[in-house]
Coordinates of C-alpha atoms in Angstrom, one line a residue:
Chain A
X12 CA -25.1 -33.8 -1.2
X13 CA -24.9 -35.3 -4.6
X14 CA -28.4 -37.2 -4.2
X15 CA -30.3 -35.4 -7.0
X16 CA -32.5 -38.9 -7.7
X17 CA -34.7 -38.2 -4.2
X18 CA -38.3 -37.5 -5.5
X19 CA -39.7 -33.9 -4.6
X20 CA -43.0 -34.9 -3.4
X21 CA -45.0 -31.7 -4.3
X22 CA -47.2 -31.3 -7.2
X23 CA -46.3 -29.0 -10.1
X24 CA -48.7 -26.7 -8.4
X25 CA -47.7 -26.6 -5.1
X26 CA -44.1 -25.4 -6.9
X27 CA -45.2 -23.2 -8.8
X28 CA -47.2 -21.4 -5.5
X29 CA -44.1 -21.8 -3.1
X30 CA -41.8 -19.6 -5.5
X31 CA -44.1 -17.3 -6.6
X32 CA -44.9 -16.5 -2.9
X33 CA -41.2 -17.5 -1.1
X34 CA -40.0 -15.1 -4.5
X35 CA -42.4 -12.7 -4.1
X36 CA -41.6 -12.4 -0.3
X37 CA -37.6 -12.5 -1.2
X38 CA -37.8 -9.6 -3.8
X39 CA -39.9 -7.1 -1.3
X40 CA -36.8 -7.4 0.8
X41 CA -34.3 -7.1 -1.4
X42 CA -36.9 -3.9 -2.3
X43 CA -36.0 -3.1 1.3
X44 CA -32.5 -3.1 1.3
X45 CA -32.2 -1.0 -1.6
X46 CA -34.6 1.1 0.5
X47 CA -32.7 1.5 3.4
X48 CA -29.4 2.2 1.4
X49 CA -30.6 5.3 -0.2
X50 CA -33.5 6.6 2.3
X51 CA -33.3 10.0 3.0
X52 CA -36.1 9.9 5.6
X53 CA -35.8 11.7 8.7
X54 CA -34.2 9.5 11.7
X55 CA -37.7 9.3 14.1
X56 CA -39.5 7.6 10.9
X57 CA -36.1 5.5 10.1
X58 CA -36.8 4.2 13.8
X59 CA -40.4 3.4 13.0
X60 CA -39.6 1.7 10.1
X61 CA -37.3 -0.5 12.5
X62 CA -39.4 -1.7 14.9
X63 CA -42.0 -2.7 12.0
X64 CA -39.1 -4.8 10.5
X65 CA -38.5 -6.0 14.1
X66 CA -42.3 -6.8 13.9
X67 CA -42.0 -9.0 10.9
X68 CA -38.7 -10.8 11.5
X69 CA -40.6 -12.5 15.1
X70 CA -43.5 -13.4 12.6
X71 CA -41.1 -15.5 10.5
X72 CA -39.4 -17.1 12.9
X73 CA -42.9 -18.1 15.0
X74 CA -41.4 -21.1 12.9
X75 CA -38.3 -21.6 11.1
X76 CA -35.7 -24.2 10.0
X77 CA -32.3 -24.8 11.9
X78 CA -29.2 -23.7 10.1
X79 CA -29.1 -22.9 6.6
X80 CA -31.6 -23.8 4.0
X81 CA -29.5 -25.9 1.8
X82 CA -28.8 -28.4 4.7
X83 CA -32.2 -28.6 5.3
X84 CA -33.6 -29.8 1.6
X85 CA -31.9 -33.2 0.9
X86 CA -34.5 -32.8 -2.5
X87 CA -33.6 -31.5 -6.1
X88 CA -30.8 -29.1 -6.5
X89 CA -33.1 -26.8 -7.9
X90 CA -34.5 -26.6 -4.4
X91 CA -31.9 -26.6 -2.6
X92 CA -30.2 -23.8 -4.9
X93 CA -33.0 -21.6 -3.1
X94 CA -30.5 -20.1 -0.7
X95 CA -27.5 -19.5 -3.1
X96 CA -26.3 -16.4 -2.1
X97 CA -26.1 -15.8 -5.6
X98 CA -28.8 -17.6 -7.5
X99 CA -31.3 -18.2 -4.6
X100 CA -34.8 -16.8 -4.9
X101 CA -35.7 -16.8 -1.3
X102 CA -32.3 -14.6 -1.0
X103 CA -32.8 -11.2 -0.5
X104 CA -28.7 -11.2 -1.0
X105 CA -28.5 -12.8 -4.7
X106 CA -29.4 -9.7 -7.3
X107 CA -30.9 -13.2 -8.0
X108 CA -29.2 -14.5 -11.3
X109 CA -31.3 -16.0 -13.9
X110 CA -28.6 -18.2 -15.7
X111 CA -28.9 -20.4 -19.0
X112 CA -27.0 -22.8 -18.9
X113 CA -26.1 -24.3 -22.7
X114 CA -25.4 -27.4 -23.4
X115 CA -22.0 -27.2 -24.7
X116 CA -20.9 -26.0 -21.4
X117 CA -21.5 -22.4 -21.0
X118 CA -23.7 -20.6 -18.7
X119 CA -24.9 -16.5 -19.5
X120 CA -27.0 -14.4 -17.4
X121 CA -28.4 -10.6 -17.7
X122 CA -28.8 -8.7 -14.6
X123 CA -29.0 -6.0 -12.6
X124 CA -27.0 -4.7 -9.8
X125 CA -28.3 -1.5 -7.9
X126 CA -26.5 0.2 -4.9
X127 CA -26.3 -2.6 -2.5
X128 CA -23.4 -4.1 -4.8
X129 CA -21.6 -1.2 -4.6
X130 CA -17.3 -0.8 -4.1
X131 CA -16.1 1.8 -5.2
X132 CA -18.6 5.1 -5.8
X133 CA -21.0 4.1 -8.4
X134 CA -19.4 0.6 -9.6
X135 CA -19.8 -2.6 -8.6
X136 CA -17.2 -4.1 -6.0
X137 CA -14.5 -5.9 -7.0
X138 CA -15.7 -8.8 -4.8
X139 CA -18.9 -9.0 -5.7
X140 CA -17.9 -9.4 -9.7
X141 CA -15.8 -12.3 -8.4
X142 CA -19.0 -13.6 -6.5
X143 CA -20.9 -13.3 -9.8
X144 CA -18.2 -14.8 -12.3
X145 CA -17.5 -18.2 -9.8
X146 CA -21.3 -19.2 -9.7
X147 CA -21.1 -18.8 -14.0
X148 CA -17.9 -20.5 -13.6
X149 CA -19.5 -23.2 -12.2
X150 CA -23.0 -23.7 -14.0
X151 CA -20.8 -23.6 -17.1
X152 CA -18.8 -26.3 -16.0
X153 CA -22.2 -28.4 -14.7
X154 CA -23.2 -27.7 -17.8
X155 CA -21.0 -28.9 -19.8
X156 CA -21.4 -32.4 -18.0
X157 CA -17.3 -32.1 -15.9
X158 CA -18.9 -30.4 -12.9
X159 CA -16.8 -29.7 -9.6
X160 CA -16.0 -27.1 -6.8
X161 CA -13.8 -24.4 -7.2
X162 CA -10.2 -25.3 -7.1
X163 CA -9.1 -21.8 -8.1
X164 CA -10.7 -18.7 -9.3
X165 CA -8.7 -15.7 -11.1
X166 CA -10.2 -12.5 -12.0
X167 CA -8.5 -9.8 -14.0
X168 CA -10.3 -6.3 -13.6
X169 CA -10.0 -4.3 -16.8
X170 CA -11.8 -1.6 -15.7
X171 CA -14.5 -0.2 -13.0
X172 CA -18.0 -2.3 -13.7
X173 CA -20.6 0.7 -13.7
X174 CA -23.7 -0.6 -11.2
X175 CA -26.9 -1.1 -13.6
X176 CA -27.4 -3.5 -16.2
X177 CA -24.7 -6.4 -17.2
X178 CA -24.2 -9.2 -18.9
X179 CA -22.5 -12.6 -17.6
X180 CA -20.8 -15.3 -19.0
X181 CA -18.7 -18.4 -18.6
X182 CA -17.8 -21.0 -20.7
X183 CA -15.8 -24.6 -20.5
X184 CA -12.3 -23.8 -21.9
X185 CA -10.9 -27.5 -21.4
X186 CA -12.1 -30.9 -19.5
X187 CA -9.3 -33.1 -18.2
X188 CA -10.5 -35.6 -16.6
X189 CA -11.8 -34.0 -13.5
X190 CA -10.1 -31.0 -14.1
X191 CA -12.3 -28.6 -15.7
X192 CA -11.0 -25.2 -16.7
X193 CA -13.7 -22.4 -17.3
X194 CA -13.2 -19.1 -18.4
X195 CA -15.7 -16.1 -18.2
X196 CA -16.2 -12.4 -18.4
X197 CA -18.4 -9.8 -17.1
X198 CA -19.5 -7.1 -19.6
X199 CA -21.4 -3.5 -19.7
X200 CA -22.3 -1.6 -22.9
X201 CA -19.0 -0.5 -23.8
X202 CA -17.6 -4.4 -23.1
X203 CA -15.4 -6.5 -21.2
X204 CA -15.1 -4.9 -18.3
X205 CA -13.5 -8.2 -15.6
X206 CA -12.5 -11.9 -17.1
X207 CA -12.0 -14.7 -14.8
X208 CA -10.8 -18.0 -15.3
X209 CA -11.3 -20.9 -13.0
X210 CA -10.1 -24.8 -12.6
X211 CA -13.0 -26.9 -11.0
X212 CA -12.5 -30.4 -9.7
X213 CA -15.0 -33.1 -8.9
X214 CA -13.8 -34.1 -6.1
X215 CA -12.5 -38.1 -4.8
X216 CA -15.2 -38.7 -2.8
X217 CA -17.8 -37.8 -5.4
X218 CA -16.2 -39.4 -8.1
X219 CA -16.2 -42.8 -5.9
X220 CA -19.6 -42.1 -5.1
X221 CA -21.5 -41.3 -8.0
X222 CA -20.4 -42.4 -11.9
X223 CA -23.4 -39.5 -12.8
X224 CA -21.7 -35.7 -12.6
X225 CA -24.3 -33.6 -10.8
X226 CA -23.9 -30.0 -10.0
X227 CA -22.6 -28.0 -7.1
X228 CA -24.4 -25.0 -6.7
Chain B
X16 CA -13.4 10.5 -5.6
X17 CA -10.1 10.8 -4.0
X18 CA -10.6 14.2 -1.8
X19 CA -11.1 13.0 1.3
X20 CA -9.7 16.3 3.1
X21 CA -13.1 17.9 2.8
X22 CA -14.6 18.6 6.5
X23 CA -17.8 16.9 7.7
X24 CA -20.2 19.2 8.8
X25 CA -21.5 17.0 11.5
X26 CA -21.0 17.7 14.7
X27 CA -19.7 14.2 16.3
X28 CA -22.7 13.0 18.1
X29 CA -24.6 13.7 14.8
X30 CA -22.3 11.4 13.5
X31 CA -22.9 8.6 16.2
X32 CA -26.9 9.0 16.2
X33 CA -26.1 8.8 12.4
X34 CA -24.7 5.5 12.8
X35 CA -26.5 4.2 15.4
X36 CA -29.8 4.8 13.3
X37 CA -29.0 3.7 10.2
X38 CA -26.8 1.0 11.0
X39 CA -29.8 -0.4 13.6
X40 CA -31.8 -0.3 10.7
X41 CA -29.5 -2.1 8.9
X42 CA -28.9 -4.8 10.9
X43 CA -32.6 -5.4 11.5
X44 CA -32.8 -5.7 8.0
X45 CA -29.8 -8.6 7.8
X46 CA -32.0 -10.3 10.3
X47 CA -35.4 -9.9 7.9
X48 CA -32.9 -11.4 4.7
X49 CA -32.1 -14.6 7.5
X50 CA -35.9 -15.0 8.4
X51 CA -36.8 -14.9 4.9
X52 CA -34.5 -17.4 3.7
X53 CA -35.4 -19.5 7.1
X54 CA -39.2 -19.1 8.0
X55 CA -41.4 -22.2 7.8
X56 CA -44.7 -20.2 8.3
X57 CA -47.3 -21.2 6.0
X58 CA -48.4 -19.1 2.7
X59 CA -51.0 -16.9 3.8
X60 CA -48.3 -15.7 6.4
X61 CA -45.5 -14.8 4.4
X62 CA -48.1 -13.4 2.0
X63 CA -49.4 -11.1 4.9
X64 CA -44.9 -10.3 6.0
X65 CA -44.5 -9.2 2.3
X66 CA -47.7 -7.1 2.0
X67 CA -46.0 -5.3 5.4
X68 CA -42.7 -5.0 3.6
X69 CA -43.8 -3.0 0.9
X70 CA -45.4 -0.7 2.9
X71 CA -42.2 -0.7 4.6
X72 CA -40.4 0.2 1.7
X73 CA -42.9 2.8 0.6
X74 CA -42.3 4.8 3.7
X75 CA -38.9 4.7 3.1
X76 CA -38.7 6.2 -0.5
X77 CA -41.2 9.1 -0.1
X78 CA -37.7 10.4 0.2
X79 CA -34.5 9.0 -1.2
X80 CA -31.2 9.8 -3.2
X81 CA -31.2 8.9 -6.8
X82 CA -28.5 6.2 -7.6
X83 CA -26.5 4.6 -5.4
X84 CA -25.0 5.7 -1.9
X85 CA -21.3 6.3 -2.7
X86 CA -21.6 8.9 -5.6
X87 CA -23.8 11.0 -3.1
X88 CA -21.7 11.1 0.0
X89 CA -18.7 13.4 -1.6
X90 CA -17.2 13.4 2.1
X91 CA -15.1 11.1 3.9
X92 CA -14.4 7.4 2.8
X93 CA -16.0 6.3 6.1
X94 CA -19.2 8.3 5.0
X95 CA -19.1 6.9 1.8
X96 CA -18.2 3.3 2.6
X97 CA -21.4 3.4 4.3
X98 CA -22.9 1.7 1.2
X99 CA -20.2 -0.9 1.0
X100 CA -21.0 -4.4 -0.2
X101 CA -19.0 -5.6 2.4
X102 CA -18.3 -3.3 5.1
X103 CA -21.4 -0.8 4.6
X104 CA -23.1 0.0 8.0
X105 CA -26.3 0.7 6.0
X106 CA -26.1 -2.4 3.6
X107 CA -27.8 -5.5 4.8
X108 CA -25.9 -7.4 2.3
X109 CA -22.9 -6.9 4.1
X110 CA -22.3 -9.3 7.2
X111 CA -20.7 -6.0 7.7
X112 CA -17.1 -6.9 8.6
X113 CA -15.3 -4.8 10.9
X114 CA -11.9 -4.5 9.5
X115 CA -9.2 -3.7 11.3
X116 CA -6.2 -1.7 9.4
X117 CA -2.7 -2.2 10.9
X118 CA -0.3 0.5 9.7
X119 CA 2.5 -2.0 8.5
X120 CA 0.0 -3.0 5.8
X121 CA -1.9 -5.7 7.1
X122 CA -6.2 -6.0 7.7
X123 CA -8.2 -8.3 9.6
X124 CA -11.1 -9.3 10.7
X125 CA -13.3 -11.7 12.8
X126 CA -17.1 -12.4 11.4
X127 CA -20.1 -14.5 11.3
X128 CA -21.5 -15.5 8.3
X129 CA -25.1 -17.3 8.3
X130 CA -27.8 -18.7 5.5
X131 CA -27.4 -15.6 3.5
X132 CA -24.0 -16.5 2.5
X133 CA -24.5 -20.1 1.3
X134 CA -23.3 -21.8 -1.8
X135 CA -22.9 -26.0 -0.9
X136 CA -25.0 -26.8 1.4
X137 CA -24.0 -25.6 5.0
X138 CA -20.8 -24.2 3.4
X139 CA -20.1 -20.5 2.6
X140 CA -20.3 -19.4 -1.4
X141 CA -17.3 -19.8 -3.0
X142 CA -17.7 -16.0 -4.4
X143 CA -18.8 -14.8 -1.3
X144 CA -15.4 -15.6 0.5
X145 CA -13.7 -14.1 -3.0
X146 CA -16.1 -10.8 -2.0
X147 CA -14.2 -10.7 1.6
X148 CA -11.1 -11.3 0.9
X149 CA -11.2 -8.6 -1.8
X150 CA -12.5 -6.1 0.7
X151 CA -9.2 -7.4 2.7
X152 CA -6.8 -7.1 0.7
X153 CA -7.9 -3.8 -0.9
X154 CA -7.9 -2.3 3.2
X155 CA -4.0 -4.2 3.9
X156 CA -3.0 -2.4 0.6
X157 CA -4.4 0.9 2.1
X158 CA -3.2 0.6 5.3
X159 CA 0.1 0.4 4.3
X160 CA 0.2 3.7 2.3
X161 CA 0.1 1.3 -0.9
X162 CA -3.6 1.5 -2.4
X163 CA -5.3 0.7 -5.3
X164 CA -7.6 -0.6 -7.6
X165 CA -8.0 -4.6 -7.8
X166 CA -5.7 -5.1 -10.8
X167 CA -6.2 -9.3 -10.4
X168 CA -7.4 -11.0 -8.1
X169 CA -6.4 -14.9 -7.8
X170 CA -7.9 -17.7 -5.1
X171 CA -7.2 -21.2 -3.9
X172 CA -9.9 -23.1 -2.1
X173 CA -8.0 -25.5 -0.3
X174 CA -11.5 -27.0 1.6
X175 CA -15.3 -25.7 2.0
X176 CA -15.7 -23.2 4.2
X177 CA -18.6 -23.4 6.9
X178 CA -20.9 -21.0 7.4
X179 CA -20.6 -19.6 11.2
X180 CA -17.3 -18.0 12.6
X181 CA -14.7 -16.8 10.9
X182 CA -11.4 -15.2 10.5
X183 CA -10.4 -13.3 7.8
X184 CA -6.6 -11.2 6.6
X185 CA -4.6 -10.3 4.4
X186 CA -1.1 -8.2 4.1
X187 CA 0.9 -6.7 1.9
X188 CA 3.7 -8.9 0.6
X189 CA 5.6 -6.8 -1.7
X190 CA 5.1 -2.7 -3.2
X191 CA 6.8 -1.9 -6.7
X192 CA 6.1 1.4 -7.5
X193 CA 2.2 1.9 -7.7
X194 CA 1.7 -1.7 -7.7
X195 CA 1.2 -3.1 -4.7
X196 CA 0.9 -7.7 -4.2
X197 CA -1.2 -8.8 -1.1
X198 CA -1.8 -11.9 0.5
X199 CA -4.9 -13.4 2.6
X200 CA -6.4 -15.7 4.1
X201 CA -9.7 -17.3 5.3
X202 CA -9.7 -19.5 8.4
X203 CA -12.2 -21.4 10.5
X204 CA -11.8 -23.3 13.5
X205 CA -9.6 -26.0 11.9
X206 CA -7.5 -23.5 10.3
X207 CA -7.4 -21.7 6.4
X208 CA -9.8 -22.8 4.6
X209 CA -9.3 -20.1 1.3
X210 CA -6.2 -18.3 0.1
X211 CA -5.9 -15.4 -1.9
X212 CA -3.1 -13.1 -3.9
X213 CA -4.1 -9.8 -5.0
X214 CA -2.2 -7.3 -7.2
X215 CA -3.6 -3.5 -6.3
X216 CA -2.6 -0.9 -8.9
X217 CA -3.1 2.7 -8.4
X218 CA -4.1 4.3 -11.5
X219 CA -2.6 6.6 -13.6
X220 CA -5.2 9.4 -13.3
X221 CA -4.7 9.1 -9.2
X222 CA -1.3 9.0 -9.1
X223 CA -1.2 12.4 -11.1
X224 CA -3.9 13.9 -9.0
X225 CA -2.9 13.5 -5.9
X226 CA 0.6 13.0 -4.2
X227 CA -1.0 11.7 -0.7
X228 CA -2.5 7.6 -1.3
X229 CA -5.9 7.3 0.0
X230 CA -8.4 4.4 0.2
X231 CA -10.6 3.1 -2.5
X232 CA -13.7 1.9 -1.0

């Protein structure tokens, strides 16, 4: 799990092609969901569209991998981050995030969320602003160098999050020894709008194992 | 937002096809996001699947309702919750969980949650289990007669949680006034794997508007 030395054996190129068309594919069905949220189609053509979608799923899994993808790519995080519900660009669940990760420990991200992250009418659900703020949490903390899994994660909701465009940010508050406390925030065009604050710890076994922090994703 | 007296205009078995329809559409889209995420076909395949897709997705918007699906369901909270992140019949982001509501103030549910929902490899997204639990607590508080907003939100990861079968609940601990403190809980096989304490706070603008608690979605 915290092998990030294997070499990915694939050329340059043959990355480049596998996320522009395991992407591509993603974003169509996250398309798709959207779609099928807010369709106002008649229900004959809604059962069409079904058994087309029916169709396409037995096309994929002609072959497929057991499990989930991340326990099935032993390579580079990056890889292997594929999946994350959050981050993963062959996940038609994550909005996906783009995050930057700085440096000095602090990870930001501008997104979108449409109406399949919706709560409450026309905002974003509670949940899914905590879903947001813990992957921040983290890269902040991996980027900073005092990576770790989530001990615990608070989030304090100021007010609703209109769905649409936001900003995301997260930032290393403190490093003791592996204890790393982050703190973040979620914000709209009018501002803050949910802060979180989390404590992540590297665990035992990893800090027996490996003297290099590496992410969690 | 909080009139949920007005009458549905459906006839019950309108209702039921309603569900049936969208929700099978739904769920054969939860099955596409898994595929995706899965499929080992080669390139020229998926290239073919996402071609399909968007014709998919064109058939469904030749008529659609602008925004998202909560602000244009005015009826019931079931109607409306539809579009839930978590629970929504019609959102293939949502494993959905079925929730059950018990009237001392206490929700539960048993679900399944597959490659979608990764974080670490094989284990379920630390935000993803903070997205349930949410949607947990928020229902306990409600079912109790004690709803609200998601004032703060606060979680312990006590060990990963595997992706597969799972239990999740919450209940309400204590009500002061319009604030309401709820407890929950994530547990596999082995027993909890996540706990959570929520404080739900029913606004101002609610508690002046309307003297019977009702449910936000």
């Amino acid at each position: 799990m915290f092998d990030t030395t294997e070499e990915d054996p694939r050329s340059p190129e043959e990355v480049e092609r596998e996320l522009a068309v395991r992407g591509g594919l993603a974003a169509s069905t996250r398309d798709l969901v959207d779609a099928v949220i807010r369709s106002t189609v008649d229900d004959p053509e809604l059962i069409a569209v079904r058994e087309e979608i029916d169709r396409l799923v037995a096309r994929l899994r002609v072959s497929q991998m057991e499990g989930s993808f991340g326990v099935n790519r032993a390579g580079s995080g990056d890889v292997r981050a594929q999946g994350n519900a959050v981050i993963g660009l062959r996940n038609a669940i994550a909005p996906p995030l783009v995050i930057t990760q700085e440096p000095e420990g602090r990870a930001w991200s501008d997104f979108h969320l449409g109406a399949a992250y919706e709560g409450p009418p026309g905002l974003v659900h509670g949940g899914v602003s905590a879903l947001i703020l813990d992957q921040l949490a983290g890269e902040a903390a991996a980027a900073g160098g005092a990576p770790g899994m989530t001990g615990t994660l608070t989030l304090r909701y100021r007010r609703g999050t209109p769905l649409g465009d936001l900003h995301g940010e997260a930032w290393i508050e403190k490093v003791e020894g592996y204890k790393t406390t982050v703190k973040g925030h979620l914000k709209d065009a009018e501002g803050v709008t949910v802060e979180a604050e989390g404590l992540f710890i590297l665990p035992r076994w990893a800090r027996e194992q490996s003297q290099t922090p590496t992410r969690f994703e």
